[in-house]
XYZ file of C-alpha atoms in Angstrom:
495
model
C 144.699 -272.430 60.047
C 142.457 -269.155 60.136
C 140.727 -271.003 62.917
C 143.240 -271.356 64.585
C 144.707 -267.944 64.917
C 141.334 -266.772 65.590
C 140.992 -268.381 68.946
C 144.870 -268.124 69.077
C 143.350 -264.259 69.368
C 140.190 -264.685 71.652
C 141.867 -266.865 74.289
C 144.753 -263.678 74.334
C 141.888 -261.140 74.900
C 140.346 -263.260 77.272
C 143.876 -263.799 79.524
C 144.394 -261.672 82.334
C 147.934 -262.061 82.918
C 150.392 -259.150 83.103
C 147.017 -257.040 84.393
C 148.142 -256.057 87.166
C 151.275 -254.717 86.010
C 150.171 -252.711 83.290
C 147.582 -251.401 85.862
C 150.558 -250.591 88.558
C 152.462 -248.950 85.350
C 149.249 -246.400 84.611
C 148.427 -245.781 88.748
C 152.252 -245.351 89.547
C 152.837 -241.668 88.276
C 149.456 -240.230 90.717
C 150.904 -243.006 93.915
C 154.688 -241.295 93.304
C 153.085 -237.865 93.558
C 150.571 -238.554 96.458
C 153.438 -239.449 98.424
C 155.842 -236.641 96.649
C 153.374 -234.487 98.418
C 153.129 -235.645 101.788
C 157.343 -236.032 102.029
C 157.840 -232.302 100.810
C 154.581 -231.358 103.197
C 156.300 -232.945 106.200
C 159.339 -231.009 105.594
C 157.473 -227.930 105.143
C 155.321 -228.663 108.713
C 158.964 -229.168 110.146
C 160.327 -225.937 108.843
C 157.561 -224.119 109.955
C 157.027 -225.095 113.604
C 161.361 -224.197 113.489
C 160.648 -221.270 112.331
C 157.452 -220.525 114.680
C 159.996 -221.459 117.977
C 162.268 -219.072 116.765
C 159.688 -216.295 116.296
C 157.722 -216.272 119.041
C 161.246 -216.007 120.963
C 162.522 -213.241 119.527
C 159.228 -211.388 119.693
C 159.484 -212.216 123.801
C 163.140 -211.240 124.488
C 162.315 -207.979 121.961
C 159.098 -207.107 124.276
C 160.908 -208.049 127.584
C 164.069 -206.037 126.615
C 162.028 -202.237 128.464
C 165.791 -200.658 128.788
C 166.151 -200.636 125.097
C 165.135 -198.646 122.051
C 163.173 -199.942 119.587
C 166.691 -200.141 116.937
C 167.580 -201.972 120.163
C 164.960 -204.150 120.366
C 164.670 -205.096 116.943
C 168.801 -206.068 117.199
C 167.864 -207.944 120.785
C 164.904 -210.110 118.534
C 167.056 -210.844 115.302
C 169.867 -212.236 117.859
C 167.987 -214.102 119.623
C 165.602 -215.911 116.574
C 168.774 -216.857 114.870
C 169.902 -218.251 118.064
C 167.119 -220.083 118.259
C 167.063 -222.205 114.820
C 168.121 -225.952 114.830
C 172.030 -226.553 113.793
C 172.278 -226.822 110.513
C 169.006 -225.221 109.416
C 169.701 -222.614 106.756
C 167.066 -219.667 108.155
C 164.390 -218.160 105.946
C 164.881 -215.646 103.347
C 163.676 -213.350 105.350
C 163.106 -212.219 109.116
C 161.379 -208.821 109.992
C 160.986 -207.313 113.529
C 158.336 -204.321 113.825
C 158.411 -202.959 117.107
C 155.421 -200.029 118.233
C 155.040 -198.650 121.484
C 152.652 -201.788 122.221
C 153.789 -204.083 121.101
C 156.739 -206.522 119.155
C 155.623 -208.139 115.444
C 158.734 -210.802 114.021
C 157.765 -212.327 110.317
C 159.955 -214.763 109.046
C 159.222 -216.350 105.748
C 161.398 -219.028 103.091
C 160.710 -221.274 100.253
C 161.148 -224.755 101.322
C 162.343 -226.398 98.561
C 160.305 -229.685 97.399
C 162.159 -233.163 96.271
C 159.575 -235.763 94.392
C 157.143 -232.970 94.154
C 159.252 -231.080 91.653
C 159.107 -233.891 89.180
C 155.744 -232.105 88.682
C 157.022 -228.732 88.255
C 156.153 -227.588 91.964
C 159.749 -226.277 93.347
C 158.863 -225.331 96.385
C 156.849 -224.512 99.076
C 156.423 -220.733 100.522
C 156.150 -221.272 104.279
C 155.134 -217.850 106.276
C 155.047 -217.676 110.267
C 154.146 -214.589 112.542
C 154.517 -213.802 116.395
C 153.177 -210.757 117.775
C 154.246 -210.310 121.878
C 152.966 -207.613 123.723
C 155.208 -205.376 125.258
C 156.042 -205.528 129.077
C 154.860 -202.175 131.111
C 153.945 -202.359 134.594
C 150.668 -201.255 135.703
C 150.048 -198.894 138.622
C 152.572 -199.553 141.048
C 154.605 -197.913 143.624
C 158.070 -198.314 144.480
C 160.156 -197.142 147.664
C 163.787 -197.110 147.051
C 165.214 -197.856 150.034
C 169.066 -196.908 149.850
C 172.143 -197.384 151.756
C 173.958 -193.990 152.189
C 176.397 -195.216 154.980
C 180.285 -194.031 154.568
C 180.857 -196.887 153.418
C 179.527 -196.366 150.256
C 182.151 -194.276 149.556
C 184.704 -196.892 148.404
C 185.226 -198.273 144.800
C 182.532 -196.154 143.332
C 179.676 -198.011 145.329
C 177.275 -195.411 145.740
C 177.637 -194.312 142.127
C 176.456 -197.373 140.964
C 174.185 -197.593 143.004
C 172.608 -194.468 141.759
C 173.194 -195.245 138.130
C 171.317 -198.595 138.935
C 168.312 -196.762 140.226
C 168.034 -193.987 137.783
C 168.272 -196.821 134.984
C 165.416 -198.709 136.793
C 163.454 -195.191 137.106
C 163.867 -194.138 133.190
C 163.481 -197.966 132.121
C 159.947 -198.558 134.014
C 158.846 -195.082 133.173
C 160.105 -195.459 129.359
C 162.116 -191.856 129.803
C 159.008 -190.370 131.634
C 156.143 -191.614 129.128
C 154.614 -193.912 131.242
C 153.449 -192.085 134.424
C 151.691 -195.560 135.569
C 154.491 -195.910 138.254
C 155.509 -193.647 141.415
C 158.833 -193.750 143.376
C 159.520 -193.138 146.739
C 163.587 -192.593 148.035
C 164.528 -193.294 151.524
C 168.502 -192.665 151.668
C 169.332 -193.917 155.379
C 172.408 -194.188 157.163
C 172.817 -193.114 161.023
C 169.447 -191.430 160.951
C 166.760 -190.780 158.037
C 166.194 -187.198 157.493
C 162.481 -186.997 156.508
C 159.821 -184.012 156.722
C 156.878 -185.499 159.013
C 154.007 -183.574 160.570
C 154.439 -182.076 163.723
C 152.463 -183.684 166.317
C 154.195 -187.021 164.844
C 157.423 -186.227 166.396
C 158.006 -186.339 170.468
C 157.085 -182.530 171.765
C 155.275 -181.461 168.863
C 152.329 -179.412 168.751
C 149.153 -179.996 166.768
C 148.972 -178.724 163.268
C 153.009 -177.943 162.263
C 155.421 -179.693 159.924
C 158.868 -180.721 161.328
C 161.862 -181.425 159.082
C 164.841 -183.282 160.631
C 166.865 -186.351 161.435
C 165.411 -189.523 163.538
C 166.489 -192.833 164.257
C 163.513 -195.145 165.165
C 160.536 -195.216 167.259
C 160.251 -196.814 170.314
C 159.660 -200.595 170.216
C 157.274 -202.272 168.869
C 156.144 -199.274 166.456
C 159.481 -199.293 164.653
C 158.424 -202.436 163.442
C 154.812 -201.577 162.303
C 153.683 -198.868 159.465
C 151.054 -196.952 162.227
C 150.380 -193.585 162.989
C 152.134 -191.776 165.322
C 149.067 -191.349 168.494
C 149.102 -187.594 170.441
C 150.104 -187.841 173.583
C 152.476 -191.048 173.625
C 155.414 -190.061 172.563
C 156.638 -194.187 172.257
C 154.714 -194.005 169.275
C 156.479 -191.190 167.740
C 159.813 -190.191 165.933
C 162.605 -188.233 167.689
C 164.450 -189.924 170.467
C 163.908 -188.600 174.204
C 167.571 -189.471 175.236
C 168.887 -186.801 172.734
C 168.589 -183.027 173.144
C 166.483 -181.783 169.715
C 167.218 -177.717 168.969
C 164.929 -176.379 166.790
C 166.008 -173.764 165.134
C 164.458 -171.192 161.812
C 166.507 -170.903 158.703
C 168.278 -167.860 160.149
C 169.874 -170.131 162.774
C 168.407 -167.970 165.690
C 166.548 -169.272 168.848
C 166.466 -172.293 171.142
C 163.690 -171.916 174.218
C 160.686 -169.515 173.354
C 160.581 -167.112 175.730
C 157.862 -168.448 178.388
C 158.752 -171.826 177.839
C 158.209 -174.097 180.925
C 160.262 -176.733 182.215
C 159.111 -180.114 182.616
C 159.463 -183.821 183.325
C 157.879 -185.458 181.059
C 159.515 -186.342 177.801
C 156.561 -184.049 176.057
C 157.702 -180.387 175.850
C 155.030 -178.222 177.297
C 153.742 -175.094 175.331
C 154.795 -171.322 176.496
C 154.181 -168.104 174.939
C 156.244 -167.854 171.869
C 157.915 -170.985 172.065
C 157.981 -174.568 174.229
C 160.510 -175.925 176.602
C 161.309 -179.544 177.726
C 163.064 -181.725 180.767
C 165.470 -179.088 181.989
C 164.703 -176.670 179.178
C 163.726 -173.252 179.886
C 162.352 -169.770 178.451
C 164.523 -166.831 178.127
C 165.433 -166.279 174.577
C 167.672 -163.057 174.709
C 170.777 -164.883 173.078
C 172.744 -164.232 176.319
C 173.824 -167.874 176.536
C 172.108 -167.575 180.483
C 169.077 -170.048 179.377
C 168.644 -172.933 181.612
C 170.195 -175.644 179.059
C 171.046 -178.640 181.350
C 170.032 -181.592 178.988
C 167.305 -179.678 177.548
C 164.864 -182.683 176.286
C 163.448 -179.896 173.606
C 163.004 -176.155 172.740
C 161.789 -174.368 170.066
C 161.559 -170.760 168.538
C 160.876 -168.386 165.811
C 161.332 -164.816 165.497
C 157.916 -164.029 165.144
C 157.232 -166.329 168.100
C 154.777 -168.339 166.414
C 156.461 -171.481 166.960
C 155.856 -173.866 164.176
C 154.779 -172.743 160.624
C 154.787 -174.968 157.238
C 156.637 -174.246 154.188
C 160.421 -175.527 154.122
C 162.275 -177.493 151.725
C 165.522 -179.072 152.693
C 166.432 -179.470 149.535
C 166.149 -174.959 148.520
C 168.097 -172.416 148.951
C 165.329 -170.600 149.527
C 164.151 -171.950 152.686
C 161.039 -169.416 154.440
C 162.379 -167.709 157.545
C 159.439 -168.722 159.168
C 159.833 -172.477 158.408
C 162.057 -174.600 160.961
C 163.901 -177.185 160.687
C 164.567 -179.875 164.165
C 168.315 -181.247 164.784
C 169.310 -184.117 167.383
C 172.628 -183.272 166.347
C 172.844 -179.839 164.849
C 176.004 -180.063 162.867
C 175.487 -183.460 162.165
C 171.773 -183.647 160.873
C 172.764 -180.495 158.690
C 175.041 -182.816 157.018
C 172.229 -184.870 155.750
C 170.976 -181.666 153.991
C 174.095 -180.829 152.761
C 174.230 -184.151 151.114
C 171.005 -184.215 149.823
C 169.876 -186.998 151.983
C 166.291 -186.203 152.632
C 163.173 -189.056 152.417
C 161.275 -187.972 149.566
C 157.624 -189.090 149.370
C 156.222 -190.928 146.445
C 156.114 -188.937 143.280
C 155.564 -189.111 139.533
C 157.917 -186.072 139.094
C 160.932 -188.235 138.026
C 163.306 -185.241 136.969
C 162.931 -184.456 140.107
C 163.629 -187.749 141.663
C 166.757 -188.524 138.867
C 168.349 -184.969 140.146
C 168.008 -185.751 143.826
C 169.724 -189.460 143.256
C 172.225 -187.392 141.000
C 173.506 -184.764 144.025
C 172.966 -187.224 147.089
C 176.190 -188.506 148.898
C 177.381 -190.572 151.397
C 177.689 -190.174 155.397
C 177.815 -191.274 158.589
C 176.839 -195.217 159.898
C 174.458 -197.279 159.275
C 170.870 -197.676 160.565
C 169.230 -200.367 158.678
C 165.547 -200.760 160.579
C 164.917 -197.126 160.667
C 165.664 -197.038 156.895
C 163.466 -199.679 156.021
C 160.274 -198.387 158.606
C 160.720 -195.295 156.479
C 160.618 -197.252 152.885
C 157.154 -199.383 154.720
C 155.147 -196.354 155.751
C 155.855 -194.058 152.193
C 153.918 -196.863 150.566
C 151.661 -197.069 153.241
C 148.236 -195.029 152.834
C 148.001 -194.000 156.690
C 150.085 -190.731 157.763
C 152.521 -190.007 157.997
C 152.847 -190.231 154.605
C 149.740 -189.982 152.803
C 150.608 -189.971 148.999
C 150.103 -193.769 148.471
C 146.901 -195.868 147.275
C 145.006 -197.366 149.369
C 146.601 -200.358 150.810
C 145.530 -203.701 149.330
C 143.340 -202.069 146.924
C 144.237 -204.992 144.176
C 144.952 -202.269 141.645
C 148.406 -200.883 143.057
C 151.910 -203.106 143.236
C 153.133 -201.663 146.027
C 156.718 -202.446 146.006
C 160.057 -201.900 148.549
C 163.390 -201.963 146.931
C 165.837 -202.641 150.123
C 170.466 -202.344 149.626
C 172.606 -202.319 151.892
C 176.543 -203.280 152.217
C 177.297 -203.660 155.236
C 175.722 -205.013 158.990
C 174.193 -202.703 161.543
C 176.308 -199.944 163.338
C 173.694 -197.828 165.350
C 171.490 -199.444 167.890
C 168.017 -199.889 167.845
C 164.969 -199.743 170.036
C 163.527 -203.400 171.290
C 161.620 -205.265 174.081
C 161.395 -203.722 177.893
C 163.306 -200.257 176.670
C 166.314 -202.101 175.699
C 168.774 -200.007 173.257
C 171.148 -202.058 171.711
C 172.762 -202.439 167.716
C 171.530 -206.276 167.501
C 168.012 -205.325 167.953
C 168.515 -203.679 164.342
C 168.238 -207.414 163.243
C 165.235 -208.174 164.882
C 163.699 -205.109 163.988
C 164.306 -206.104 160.212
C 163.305 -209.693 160.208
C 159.498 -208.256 161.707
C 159.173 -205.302 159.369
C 159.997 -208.001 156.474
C 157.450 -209.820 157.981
C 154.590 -207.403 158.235
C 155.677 -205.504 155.101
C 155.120 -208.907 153.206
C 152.051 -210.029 155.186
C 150.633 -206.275 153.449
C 150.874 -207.626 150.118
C 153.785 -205.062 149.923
C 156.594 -207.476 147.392
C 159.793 -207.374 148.927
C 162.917 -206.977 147.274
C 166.780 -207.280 148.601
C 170.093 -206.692 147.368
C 172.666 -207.547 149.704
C 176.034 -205.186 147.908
C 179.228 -205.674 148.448
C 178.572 -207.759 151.748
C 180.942 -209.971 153.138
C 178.658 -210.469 156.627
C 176.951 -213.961 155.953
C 174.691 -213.127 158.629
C 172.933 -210.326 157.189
C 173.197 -211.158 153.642
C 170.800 -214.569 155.269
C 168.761 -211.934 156.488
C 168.491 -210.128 153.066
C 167.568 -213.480 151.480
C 164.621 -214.134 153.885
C 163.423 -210.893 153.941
C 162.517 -211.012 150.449
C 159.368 -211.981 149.044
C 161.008 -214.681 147.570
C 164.075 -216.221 146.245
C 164.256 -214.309 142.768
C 164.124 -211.206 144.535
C 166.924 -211.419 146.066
C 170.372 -210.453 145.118
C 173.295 -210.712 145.961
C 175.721 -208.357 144.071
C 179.504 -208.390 144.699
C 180.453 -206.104 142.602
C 179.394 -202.539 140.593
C 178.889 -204.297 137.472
C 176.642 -207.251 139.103
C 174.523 -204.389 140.608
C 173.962 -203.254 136.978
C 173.364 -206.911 136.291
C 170.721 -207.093 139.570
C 168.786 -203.716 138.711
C 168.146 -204.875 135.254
C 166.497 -208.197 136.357
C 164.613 -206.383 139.062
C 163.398 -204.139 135.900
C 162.181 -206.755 134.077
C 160.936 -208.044 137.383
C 158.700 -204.955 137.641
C 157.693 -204.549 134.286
C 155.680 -207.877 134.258
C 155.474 -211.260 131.859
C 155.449 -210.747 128.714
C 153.222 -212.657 126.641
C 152.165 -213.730 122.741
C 149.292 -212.204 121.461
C 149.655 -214.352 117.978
């Protein structure tokens, strides 16, 4: 019987049955947490990248967002990360947005809790992203506002949001005048552009002078091109030779110098004191006997110099000796009056905001001559002279071109032809050579019911996003702040 239970014993030691449970039972608590792990670890990879997405958008719309403040900014990111989150996910714990004057930092961190992996006492898992974006600011760059001042502009509050619009582009790219990286040019054109332009650039002008005055365009094909004005060929240079041009000092005194000559030609030949043109003559006593039959040009000053620098149309205090050169006396004056004078490119943006502030509407609407104006102040050749070298790949040179309404006042084109359709042609080839210059091209067509031009607005821009097409004041707002974040270049991640 002892026997028996012995090998009863030995045969139960030597069985192997039930081994493989009882070796499931003891490997089953290490298997449940190995795969405890990689459950709550898959959750917490999921959370994160979320979380990431959300981050690194908010740190782009906080960088791209140049009109605001940094409380701004920091409002614009929080928006947009929570916008940003899958439905239903609950958001981290916390989100922080540190914005510097280079640059946008969003931190977002939770505790994602764990399910299988708690049975071992681990509750959770601390998940922690960061996006850093950089923030946008344009480089060197240039910018010639090119601006609609027609009489129309004087309906529904156009033109004042139209100057709100720039000023907001001007204190948004500049940051409020800290970043001096970017220069602005205004060209307010209507009827004529009123622009101060050396001398012997304008038809009758001597060597060595500054005029100030109103012009419509050159002669054809140079109102389509950004060249300099050559001496003796008057085709080539402002001031139109149908139109009688008085020039006049600040005191309002003179016309023909006395000893100015009469003759043919449309260049007004020099005389002592003064020059006279096509049926202009000398005499200069103010007895209203001069020989003024469709006088082609005539100048004077009282010291009988003739042409001396140092006026600004936009002082009171203008030197007696400077002189200023009308088509149309009364009317050019108007453009003064209205502070309606080309101003070259500048970094002096008080100056530039105050200007915008105090100009005013008048008169038609001259399209080409405005935009030949907008082309050669970002052009490095004279007249204008303040802008970087052309294609120098360091400078953006850039042309901001509105208008609301179709061309009124003819232009010049082929074989001498004067007409107000030749205003189109003119602006589809300046578009064309201002873009073939590297020069980006931007259009908003405001307030514009005529399909026609608002087609040529479209293709005259460098591109379809730079084009716009604003029917209202509050879509110009809308316009200006795209074409700001336009300016102000990609943003990008740093982290």
């Amino acid at each position: 019987m002892l026997r028996s239970a012995i090998s009863r014993v030995c045969r139960y030691g030597r069985s192997d049955l039930g081994n493989v449970g009882i070796m499931f039972a003891l490997s089953a608590v290490p298997l449940l947490g190995a795969v405890g792990v990689a459950v709550d670890y898959l959750w917490a990879t999921k959370t994160r990248s979320e979380l990431q997405v959300a981050a690194d958008a908010a740190a782009l719309a906080a960088a791209q967002a140049i009109e605001a403040d940094k409380k701004a900014r920091r409002k614009t990111g929080k928006k947009i990360f929570y916008a940003n989150l899958p439905q239903g996910h609950d958001g981290p714990q916390t989100v922080k947005i540190k914005v510097t004057d280079e640059k946008v930092t969003v931190t977002a961190k939770t505790d994602q809790q764990t399910s299988l992996m708690g049975l071992f006492g681990i509750k959770d898992i601390k998940v922690k992203v960061r996006s850093i974006a950089a923030l946008a600011k344009p480089g060197k760059m240039e910018v010639s506002m090119v601006l609609d001042y027609s009489g129309s502009m004087n309906r529904n509050g156009k033109y004042q949001a139209m100057r709100s619009a720039a000023i907001d582009l001007i204190e948004n790219l500049t940051e409020d005048g800290a970043n001096n990286t970017v220069k602005f040019a205004l060209v307010p054109f209507s009827q004529h552009v009123f622009a101060t332009l050396p001398s012997e650039h304008v038809i009758g002008g001597p060597i060595g002078g500054v005029w100030t005055g109103c012009t419509k365009d050159r002669r054809w094909p140079h109102n389509t091109r950004n060249t300099t004005p050559l001496f003796g060929n008057d085709f080539t240079k402002w001031g139109d030779p149908t139109l009688s041009t008085t020039w006049t000092n600040a005191h309002g005194d003179g016309y023909a110098g006395s000893g100015g000559g009469a003759g043919s030609s449309p260049t007004c030949n020099a005389g002592t004191g003064g020059y006279g043109g096509s049926g202009g003559g000398g005499d200069d006593d103010d007895d209203d006997d001069d020989d003024s039959s469709a006088p082609l040009c005539s100048y004077n000053n009282t010291s009988g110099g003739g042409w001396t620098n140092g006026i600004d149309p936009l002082s009171t205090d203008i030197d007696p000796n400077g002189w200023i050169g009308w088509g149309d006396k009364e009317e050019c004056k108007a453009y003064v009056d209205r502070n309606l004078v080309t101003r070259p490119l500048s970094d002096d943006y008080p100056g530039i905001i105050a200007q915008l502030n105090a100009m005013r509407p008048y008169n038609l609407t001259h399209i080409s001559v405005g935009l030949a104006f907008g082309y050669h102040t970002v052009s490095s050749n004279a007249p204008f002279t303040q802008a970087a070298p052309d294609n120098n790949g360091e400078t953006q040179k850039v042309i901001v071109l509105l208008t609301d309404g179709e061309p009124t006042v003819a232009a010049w084109g082929p074989n001498n032809r004067h007409r107000t359709s030749q205003v189109n042609d003119n602006v589809e080839t300046l578009c064309s050579n201002i873009k073939a210059d590297n020069i980006l091209m931007i259009t908003v067509a405001f307030d514009l019911d005529d399909g026609a031009t608002k087609d040529r607005l479209r293709n005259c821009a460098s591109g379809a996003k730079y084009f716009f097409d604003a029917s209202g004041n509050t879509q110009l707002s809308n316009a200006f702040e795209e074409i700001t974040k336009q300016l102000a270049g990609p943003v990008r991640l740093l982290k």
